[in-house]
Amino acid sequence: MKVRKAVIPAAGLGTRMLPATKTVPKEMLPMVDKPVIQYIIEEAVASGIEDILIVTNRAKSAMDDYFDYYPELETRLNQAGKDKELAEVRQAADLANIFYVRQKETKGLGHAIWRAKRFVGDEPFAVLLGDDIMRAEKPVTKQLVEAAEKYDASAVGVQKVSTQAISRYSSVKVDALEERIYAVSDMNEKPKPEEMFSNFAILGRYVLTPEIFDILEQVKPGYGGEIQLTDGLKELCQKRRMVAVDFEGRRYDTGNLNGFLEATIDFALDHPGTGPWLKRFIQEKAARM
Ligand code: UTP
């Protein structure tokens, strides 16, 4: 089993980040000096992915433009001797083979993934949610790909969350296989504490086998009236082996304001251009609070 393709669903309406996301896709909001989606594409590439499909919608063409060449801008940067900026602008366009498909109606994450059926064909593929940035020594998608290849299985990335927080995620039923890797036999979406299987929540990264497409075709609208990926995964894990990887790394949900601000502060503190200044700024502010 070799994972060469990835799908990035990025067609959500971003209602938790309004009004900013009314016209700017949340995936294009700047995380210090790069849009959120660039970090996600970089993770896919660093995990050995060659072809990437972004699922977009009619309001998100800024993403296709960003990963394209921009001759007028590049000529101007070249003439001005701005070599660093020129290299950065070019590098974004040359990151990977990027393809696009539109989700014509916003019918949920499961429906967005189903739109990738023709692109994926008959091979396993990774899924990286377009608003979840991961920071890890070994890219999180790579951790999942390795486990999926080792067990010839699909894989979901999980971490433990509090019982109070589990109702925001999907909870998985697990049995230990080895350190950090578990067999998955069931799951449920946004459970109440008394319904949860475990504190392990699925967090934004998956490796799926193509059987998921036939399953998603049959899935009925679930939580929130949307076609839920979890409802498809619940069936997939009963038909074919699935593992949960308790991945090493920190996840930032940039699709809500608090998560976005946490990520911005952490990334800006670590950025050589902004880190030392921001640290002083925060210290001065904190002293006056
Ligand atoms: P989210 O629920 O986090 O995104 O979906 P959203 O729907 O944009 O968020 P809010 O609640 O309105 O703020 C998880 C991922 O699935 C994608 C989103 O773009 C995000 O990457 N998604 C969701 C789709 O591609 N299509 C959909 O119909 C729904």
mmCIF file of C-alpha atoms and ligand atoms in Angstrom:
data_model
loop_
_atom_site.group_PDB
_atom_site.id
_atom_site.type_symbol
_atom_site.label_atom_id
_atom_site.label_comp_id
_atom_site.label_asym_id
_atom_site.label_seq_id
_atom_site.Cartn_x
_atom_site.Cartn_y
_atom_site.Cartn_z
ATOM 1 C CA MET A 1 0.000 0.000 0.000
ATOM 2 C CA LYS A 2 1.464 3.345 -1.050
ATOM 3 C CA VAL A 3 -0.177 6.706 -0.324
ATOM 4 C CA ARG A 4 0.571 9.222 -3.092
ATOM 5 C CA LYS A 5 -2.542 11.390 -3.151
ATOM 6 C CA ALA A 6 -4.170 13.768 -0.703
ATOM 7 C CA VAL A 7 -7.508 15.530 -0.522
ATOM 8 C CA ILE A 8 -7.960 18.828 1.308
ATOM 9 C CA PRO A 9 -11.618 19.658 1.897
ATOM 10 C CA ALA A 10 -11.829 23.449 2.002
ATOM 11 C CA ALA A 11 -15.397 24.163 0.914
ATOM 12 C CA GLY A 12 -16.938 24.904 4.312
ATOM 13 C CA LEU A 13 -18.674 28.232 4.896
ATOM 14 C CA GLY A 14 -16.472 29.204 7.826
ATOM 15 C CA THR A 15 -19.371 30.599 9.842
ATOM 16 C CA ARG A 16 -17.351 30.603 13.077
ATOM 17 C CA MET A 17 -14.984 33.183 11.602
ATOM 18 C CA LEU A 18 -17.524 35.670 10.241
ATOM 19 C CA PRO A 19 -17.548 38.441 9.185
ATOM 20 C CA ALA A 20 -13.905 38.050 8.017
ATOM 21 C CA THR A 21 -14.728 34.867 6.078
ATOM 22 C CA LYS A 22 -17.653 36.342 4.163
ATOM 23 C CA THR A 23 -15.380 37.043 1.187
ATOM 24 C CA VAL A 24 -11.936 35.730 2.243
ATOM 25 C CA PRO A 25 -11.776 31.922 2.544
ATOM 26 C CA LYS A 26 -10.717 30.935 6.069
ATOM 27 C CA GLU A 27 -7.974 28.805 4.486
ATOM 28 C CA MET A 28 -6.501 32.013 3.019
ATOM 29 C CA LEU A 29 -6.320 33.951 6.274
ATOM 30 C CA PRO A 30 -2.697 34.823 7.044
ATOM 31 C CA MET A 31 -0.888 32.744 9.639
ATOM 32 C CA VAL A 32 1.936 35.270 10.201
ATOM 33 C CA ASP A 33 3.276 35.494 6.627
ATOM 34 C CA LYS A 34 1.626 32.588 4.797
ATOM 35 C CA PRO A 35 -2.005 31.563 4.313
ATOM 36 C CA VAL A 36 -3.260 28.726 6.519
ATOM 37 C CA ILE A 37 -3.621 26.325 3.592
ATOM 38 C CA GLN A 38 0.058 26.617 2.657
ATOM 39 C CA TYR A 39 1.066 24.977 5.961
ATOM 40 C CA ILE A 40 -1.293 22.119 5.183
ATOM 41 C CA ILE A 41 0.048 21.620 1.671
ATOM 42 C CA GLU A 42 3.605 21.733 3.057
ATOM 43 C CA GLU A 43 2.712 18.974 5.540
ATOM 44 C CA ALA A 44 1.302 16.820 2.722
ATOM 45 C CA VAL A 45 4.411 17.313 0.587
ATOM 46 C CA ALA A 46 6.702 16.568 3.550
ATOM 47 C CA SER A 47 4.733 13.334 4.025
ATOM 48 C CA GLY A 48 5.551 12.059 0.533
ATOM 49 C CA ILE A 49 2.301 13.120 -1.161
ATOM 50 C CA GLU A 50 2.674 13.923 -4.864
ATOM 51 C CA ASP A 51 -0.809 14.967 -6.031
ATOM 52 C CA ILE A 52 -3.207 17.118 -4.016
ATOM 53 C CA LEU A 53 -6.881 17.814 -4.646
ATOM 54 C CA ILE A 54 -8.431 20.836 -2.948
ATOM 55 C CA VAL A 55 -12.229 20.730 -2.659
ATOM 56 C CA THR A 56 -13.380 24.340 -3.050
ATOM 57 C CA ASN A 57 -16.551 26.263 -3.806
ATOM 58 C CA ARG A 58 -17.560 29.295 -5.846
ATOM 59 C CA ALA A 59 -16.362 31.748 -3.195
ATOM 60 C CA LYS A 60 -12.863 30.298 -2.865
ATOM 61 C CA SER A 61 -11.026 31.030 -6.128
ATOM 62 C CA ALA A 62 -8.401 32.992 -4.153
ATOM 63 C CA MET A 63 -6.873 29.581 -3.382
ATOM 64 C CA ASP A 64 -6.357 28.595 -7.037
ATOM 65 C CA ASP A 65 -4.894 32.054 -7.717
ATOM 66 C CA TYR A 66 -2.478 31.754 -4.805
ATOM 67 C CA PHE A 67 -0.932 28.514 -6.085
ATOM 68 C CA ASP A 68 -0.588 29.891 -9.642
ATOM 69 C CA TYR A 69 2.174 32.016 -11.197
ATOM 70 C CA TYR A 70 1.684 35.809 -11.156
ATOM 71 C CA PRO A 71 3.905 37.172 -13.978
ATOM 72 C CA GLU A 72 3.257 40.911 -13.417
ATOM 73 C CA LEU A 73 4.130 40.664 -9.722
ATOM 74 C CA GLU A 74 7.155 38.451 -10.374
ATOM 75 C CA THR A 75 8.527 40.861 -13.040
ATOM 76 C CA ARG A 76 8.107 43.781 -10.648
ATOM 77 C CA LEU A 77 9.854 41.951 -7.791
ATOM 78 C CA ASN A 78 12.638 40.929 -10.164
ATOM 79 C CA GLN A 79 13.163 44.512 -11.382
ATOM 80 C CA ALA A 80 13.201 45.767 -7.804
ATOM 81 C CA GLY A 81 15.832 43.175 -6.832
ATOM 82 C CA LYS A 82 13.465 41.667 -4.233
ATOM 83 C CA ASP A 83 14.911 38.167 -4.647
ATOM 84 C CA LYS A 84 13.658 36.760 -1.342
ATOM 85 C CA GLU A 85 10.050 37.808 -1.992
ATOM 86 C CA LEU A 86 10.282 36.551 -5.575
ATOM 87 C CA ALA A 87 11.527 33.148 -4.417
ATOM 88 C CA GLU A 88 8.719 32.904 -1.836
ATOM 89 C CA VAL A 89 6.016 33.810 -4.347
ATOM 90 C CA ARG A 90 7.364 31.268 -6.847
ATOM 91 C CA GLN A 91 7.837 28.552 -4.246
ATOM 92 C CA ALA A 92 4.146 28.659 -3.292
ATOM 93 C CA ALA A 93 3.193 28.009 -6.920
ATOM 94 C CA ASP A 94 5.686 25.154 -7.304
ATOM 95 C CA LEU A 95 4.924 23.278 -4.066
ATOM 96 C CA ALA A 96 2.999 20.338 -5.536
ATOM 97 C CA ASN A 97 0.698 19.184 -8.322
ATOM 98 C CA ILE A 98 -2.502 20.808 -7.142
ATOM 99 C CA PHE A 99 -5.915 19.990 -8.597
ATOM 100 C CA TYR A 100 -9.289 21.490 -7.746
ATOM 101 C CA VAL A 101 -12.878 20.316 -7.701
ATOM 102 C CA ARG A 102 -15.908 22.239 -6.548
ATOM 103 C CA GLN A 103 -18.404 21.057 -4.001
ATOM 104 C CA LYS A 104 -21.429 22.632 -5.638
ATOM 105 C CA GLU A 105 -23.577 22.461 -2.514
ATOM 106 C CA THR A 106 -22.285 22.697 1.061
ATOM 107 C CA LYS A 107 -23.612 19.337 2.201
ATOM 108 C CA GLY A 108 -20.988 18.394 4.754
ATOM 109 C CA LEU A 109 -17.473 16.999 5.070
ATOM 110 C CA GLY A 110 -18.487 13.499 3.916
ATOM 111 C CA HIS A 111 -19.998 14.955 0.760
ATOM 112 C CA ALA A 112 -16.879 17.090 0.144
ATOM 113 C CA ILE A 113 -14.661 13.981 0.336
ATOM 114 C CA TRP A 114 -17.010 12.095 -1.983
ATOM 115 C CA ARG A 115 -16.302 14.768 -4.629
ATOM 116 C CA ALA A 116 -12.720 13.391 -4.755
ATOM 117 C CA LYS A 117 -13.818 9.986 -6.091
ATOM 118 C CA ARG A 118 -12.647 10.518 -9.679
ATOM 119 C CA PHE A 119 -9.348 12.077 -8.603
ATOM 120 C CA VAL A 120 -8.522 9.282 -6.170
ATOM 121 C CA GLY A 121 -9.446 6.277 -8.308
ATOM 122 C CA ASP A 122 -8.541 2.956 -6.750
ATOM 123 C CA GLU A 123 -5.795 3.799 -4.262
ATOM 124 C CA PRO A 124 -5.518 4.860 -0.624
ATOM 125 C CA PHE A 125 -5.345 8.600 -0.008
ATOM 126 C CA ALA A 126 -4.710 11.060 2.792
ATOM 127 C CA VAL A 127 -7.221 13.674 3.973
ATOM 128 C CA LEU A 128 -6.052 16.882 5.651
ATOM 129 C CA LEU A 129 -8.744 19.287 6.845
ATOM 130 C CA GLY A 130 -8.175 22.723 5.375
ATOM 131 C CA ASP A 131 -8.353 24.617 8.660
ATOM 132 C CA ASP A 132 -6.375 22.308 10.981
ATOM 133 C CA ILE A 133 -2.666 23.138 11.162
ATOM 134 C CA MET A 134 -0.392 20.562 12.783
ATOM 135 C CA ARG A 135 3.039 21.285 14.225
ATOM 136 C CA ALA A 136 5.108 18.161 14.696
ATOM 137 C CA GLU A 137 8.654 16.965 14.303
ATOM 138 C CA LYS A 138 7.506 14.168 12.024
ATOM 139 C CA PRO A 139 4.599 15.440 9.875
ATOM 140 C CA VAL A 140 1.315 14.093 11.255
ATOM 141 C CA THR A 141 0.188 12.832 7.845
ATOM 142 C CA LYS A 142 3.448 10.889 7.605
ATOM 143 C CA GLN A 143 2.791 9.295 11.005
ATOM 144 C CA LEU A 144 -0.609 8.156 9.699
ATOM 145 C CA VAL A 145 0.720 6.983 6.329
ATOM 146 C CA GLU A 146 3.347 4.830 8.062
ATOM 147 C CA ALA A 147 0.745 3.190 10.304
ATOM 148 C CA ALA A 148 -1.686 2.672 7.402
ATOM 149 C CA GLU A 149 1.066 1.067 5.312
ATOM 150 C CA LYS A 150 2.260 -1.118 8.191
ATOM 151 C CA TYR A 151 -1.225 -2.474 9.002
ATOM 152 C CA ASP A 152 -2.587 -2.311 5.435
ATOM 153 C CA ALA A 153 -5.443 -0.311 6.925
ATOM 154 C CA SER A 154 -7.141 3.044 6.873
ATOM 155 C CA ALA A 155 -6.016 5.377 9.662
ATOM 156 C CA VAL A 156 -7.405 8.258 11.688
ATOM 157 C CA GLY A 157 -5.322 10.751 13.667
ATOM 158 C CA VAL A 158 -6.473 10.999 17.288
ATOM 159 C CA GLN A 159 -5.514 12.655 20.550
ATOM 160 C CA LYS A 160 -7.101 12.546 23.982
ATOM 161 C CA VAL A 161 -9.447 15.428 24.801
ATOM 162 C CA SER A 162 -11.391 16.102 27.986
ATOM 163 C CA THR A 163 -14.799 14.468 28.520
ATOM 164 C CA GLN A 164 -16.266 17.952 28.426
ATOM 165 C CA ALA A 165 -14.711 18.660 25.011
ATOM 166 C CA ILE A 166 -15.518 15.342 23.311
ATOM 167 C CA SER A 167 -18.952 16.589 22.195
ATOM 168 C CA ARG A 168 -17.173 18.793 19.642
ATOM 169 C CA TYR A 169 -15.421 15.819 18.006
ATOM 170 C CA SER A 170 -15.828 12.159 16.986
ATOM 171 C CA SER A 171 -15.058 9.649 19.719
ATOM 172 C CA VAL A 172 -13.482 6.300 18.719
ATOM 173 C CA LYS A 173 -13.712 2.824 20.253
ATOM 174 C CA VAL A 174 -10.168 1.471 20.419
ATOM 175 C CA ASP A 175 -8.052 -1.551 21.385
ATOM 176 C CA ALA A 176 -4.304 -1.131 21.792
ATOM 177 C CA LEU A 177 -2.051 -2.634 19.086
ATOM 178 C CA GLU A 178 1.266 -1.032 19.973
ATOM 179 C CA GLU A 179 2.498 2.208 21.489
ATOM 180 C CA ARG A 180 0.344 5.039 20.065
ATOM 181 C CA ILE A 181 -1.503 2.763 17.614
ATOM 182 C CA TYR A 182 -4.958 1.262 18.238
ATOM 183 C CA ALA A 183 -7.450 -0.862 16.320
ATOM 184 C CA VAL A 184 -10.714 1.016 15.704
ATOM 185 C CA SER A 185 -14.026 -0.846 15.867
ATOM 186 C CA ASP A 186 -16.598 1.938 16.214
ATOM 187 C CA MET A 187 -17.026 5.700 16.528
ATOM 188 C CA ASN A 188 -19.668 8.386 16.954
ATOM 189 C CA GLU A 189 -19.944 12.039 15.961
ATOM 190 C CA LYS A 190 -20.245 14.758 18.594
ATOM 191 C CA PRO A 191 -21.318 12.378 21.407
ATOM 192 C CA LYS A 192 -22.720 13.427 24.756
ATOM 193 C CA PRO A 193 -20.324 12.359 27.583
ATOM 194 C CA GLU A 194 -22.507 9.301 28.357
ATOM 195 C CA GLU A 195 -22.395 8.201 24.679
ATOM 196 C CA MET A 196 -18.661 8.501 24.070
ATOM 197 C CA PHE A 197 -16.519 5.429 23.361
ATOM 198 C CA SER A 198 -13.253 6.917 24.643
ATOM 199 C CA ASN A 199 -11.528 10.258 25.128
ATOM 200 C CA PHE A 200 -9.716 9.745 21.849
ATOM 201 C CA ALA A 201 -11.071 12.298 19.371
ATOM 202 C CA ILE A 202 -10.416 12.329 15.624
ATOM 203 C CA LEU A 203 -8.497 15.507 14.813
ATOM 204 C CA GLY A 204 -8.271 16.529 11.176
ATOM 205 C CA ARG A 205 -6.051 13.862 9.560
ATOM 206 C CA TYR A 206 -6.990 10.569 7.885
ATOM 207 C CA VAL A 207 -5.716 7.943 5.469
ATOM 208 C CA LEU A 208 -8.661 6.328 3.709
ATOM 209 C CA THR A 209 -9.120 3.438 1.341
ATOM 210 C CA PRO A 210 -11.313 3.905 -1.749
ATOM 211 C CA GLU A 211 -14.158 1.775 -0.295
ATOM 212 C CA ILE A 212 -15.149 4.991 1.503
ATOM 213 C CA PHE A 213 -16.672 6.406 -1.703
ATOM 214 C CA ASP A 214 -19.335 3.701 -2.119
ATOM 215 C CA ILE A 215 -20.113 4.032 1.573
ATOM 216 C CA LEU A 216 -20.433 7.838 1.399
ATOM 217 C CA GLU A 217 -22.787 7.506 -1.545
ATOM 218 C CA GLN A 218 -25.235 5.657 0.733
ATOM 219 C CA VAL A 219 -24.757 7.693 3.913
ATOM 220 C CA LYS A 220 -27.882 9.632 4.932
ATOM 221 C CA PRO A 221 -27.590 13.177 6.291
ATOM 222 C CA GLY A 222 -26.640 12.960 9.973
ATOM 223 C CA TYR A 223 -25.688 15.502 12.628
ATOM 224 C CA GLY A 224 -26.680 19.027 11.517
ATOM 225 C CA GLY A 225 -28.403 17.668 8.384
ATOM 226 C CA GLU A 226 -24.985 17.180 6.723
ATOM 227 C CA ILE A 227 -23.358 14.089 5.173
ATOM 228 C CA GLN A 228 -20.938 13.314 7.997
ATOM 229 C CA LEU A 229 -17.578 11.711 7.270
ATOM 230 C CA THR A 230 -17.769 9.997 10.679
ATOM 231 C CA ASP A 231 -20.918 8.112 9.629
ATOM 232 C CA GLY A 232 -18.973 6.794 6.611
ATOM 233 C CA LEU A 233 -15.897 5.946 8.716
ATOM 234 C CA LYS A 234 -18.062 4.067 11.217
ATOM 235 C CA GLU A 235 -19.088 1.726 8.402
ATOM 236 C CA LEU A 236 -15.593 1.585 6.893
ATOM 237 C CA CYS A 237 -14.003 0.447 10.172
ATOM 238 C CA GLN A 238 -16.508 -2.419 10.382
ATOM 239 C CA LYS A 239 -15.800 -3.552 6.792
ATOM 240 C CA ARG A 240 -12.035 -3.184 6.689
ATOM 241 C CA ARG A 241 -9.185 -2.741 9.150
ATOM 242 C CA MET A 242 -8.794 0.777 10.565
ATOM 243 C CA VAL A 243 -6.194 2.044 13.013
ATOM 244 C CA ALA A 244 -6.134 5.145 15.207
ATOM 245 C CA VAL A 245 -2.787 6.899 15.548
ATOM 246 C CA ASP A 246 -2.312 8.914 18.731
ATOM 247 C CA PHE A 247 -0.104 11.315 16.835
ATOM 248 C CA GLU A 248 2.808 13.321 18.221
ATOM 249 C CA GLY A 249 2.402 17.030 17.638
ATOM 250 C CA ARG A 250 0.191 19.997 18.382
ATOM 251 C CA ARG A 251 -3.027 20.671 16.494
ATOM 252 C CA TYR A 252 -4.423 24.150 15.948
ATOM 253 C CA ASP A 253 -8.033 24.544 14.830
ATOM 254 C CA THR A 254 -7.718 27.809 12.905
ATOM 255 C CA GLY A 255 -11.426 27.637 11.991
ATOM 256 C CA ASN A 256 -12.421 29.268 15.280
ATOM 257 C CA LEU A 257 -11.194 32.568 16.624
ATOM 258 C CA ASN A 258 -9.446 31.282 19.758
ATOM 259 C CA GLY A 259 -7.625 28.533 17.855
ATOM 260 C CA PHE A 260 -6.646 30.986 15.159
ATOM 261 C CA LEU A 261 -5.207 33.434 17.709
ATOM 262 C CA GLU A 262 -3.330 30.686 19.599
ATOM 263 C CA ALA A 263 -1.728 29.552 16.353
ATOM 264 C CA THR A 264 -0.907 33.108 15.315
ATOM 265 C CA ILE A 265 0.873 33.831 18.608
ATOM 266 C CA ASP A 266 2.807 30.526 18.629
ATOM 267 C CA PHE A 267 3.873 30.819 14.986
ATOM 268 C CA ALA A 268 4.781 34.501 15.339
ATOM 269 C CA LEU A 269 6.863 33.777 18.471
ATOM 270 C CA ASP A 270 8.830 31.155 16.545
ATOM 271 C CA HIS A 271 9.256 33.225 13.386
ATOM 272 C CA PRO A 272 12.726 34.841 13.237
ATOM 273 C CA GLY A 273 11.274 38.032 11.722
ATOM 274 C CA THR A 274 8.656 38.584 14.427
ATOM 275 C CA GLY A 275 9.592 36.375 17.416
ATOM 276 C CA PRO A 276 11.984 38.603 19.430
ATOM 277 C CA TRP A 277 9.786 41.687 18.922
ATOM 278 C CA LEU A 278 6.548 39.857 19.847
ATOM 279 C CA LYS A 279 8.100 38.386 22.989
ATOM 280 C CA ARG A 280 9.086 41.861 24.219
ATOM 281 C CA PHE A 281 5.662 43.230 23.266
ATOM 282 C CA ILE A 282 3.833 40.483 25.200
ATOM 283 C CA GLN A 283 6.097 40.894 28.240
ATOM 284 C CA GLU A 284 5.497 44.658 28.315
ATOM 285 C CA LYS A 285 1.750 44.169 27.927
ATOM 286 C CA ALA A 286 1.594 41.449 30.609
ATOM 287 C CA ALA A 287 3.513 43.679 33.061
ATOM 288 C CA ARG A 288 0.834 46.361 32.675
ATOM 289 C CA MET A 289 -2.160 44.002 32.998
HETATM 290 P P1 UTP B 1 -15.783 22.647 9.596
HETATM 291 O O1 UTP B 1 -17.088 22.390 10.227
HETATM 292 O O2 UTP B 1 -14.608 22.889 10.476
HETATM 293 O O3 UTP B 1 -15.827 23.870 8.581
HETATM 294 O O4 UTP B 1 -15.490 21.490 8.573
HETATM 295 P P2 UTP B 1 -16.962 24.889 8.264
HETATM 296 O O5 UTP B 1 -18.223 24.199 7.907
HETATM 297 O O6 UTP B 1 -16.392 25.847 7.271
HETATM 298 O O7 UTP B 1 -17.039 25.597 9.683
HETATM 299 P P3 UTP B 1 -18.107 26.522 10.391
HETATM 300 O O8 UTP B 1 -18.689 25.625 11.445
HETATM 301 O O9 UTP B 1 -19.104 27.033 9.387
HETATM 302 O O10 UTP B 1 -17.286 27.632 10.975
HETATM 303 C C1 UTP B 1 -14.283 20.735 8.571
HETATM 304 C C2 UTP B 1 -13.645 20.781 7.194
HETATM 305 O O11 UTP B 1 -14.534 20.323 6.201
HETATM 306 C C3 UTP B 1 -14.676 21.279 5.162
HETATM 307 C C4 UTP B 1 -14.287 22.607 5.782
HETATM 308 O O12 UTP B 1 -13.800 23.486 4.786
HETATM 309 C C5 UTP B 1 -13.214 22.180 6.785
HETATM 310 O O13 UTP B 1 -11.944 22.027 6.168
HETATM 311 N N1 UTP B 1 -16.063 21.215 4.668
HETATM 312 C C6 UTP B 1 -17.097 21.254 5.547
HETATM 313 C C7 UTP B 1 -16.279 21.111 3.308
HETATM 314 O O14 UTP B 1 -15.336 21.079 2.496
HETATM 315 N N2 UTP B 1 -17.571 21.050 2.866
HETATM 316 C C8 UTP B 1 -18.635 21.073 3.713
HETATM 317 O O15 UTP B 1 -19.798 20.991 3.230
HETATM 318 C C9 UTP B 1 -18.382 21.194 5.087
#
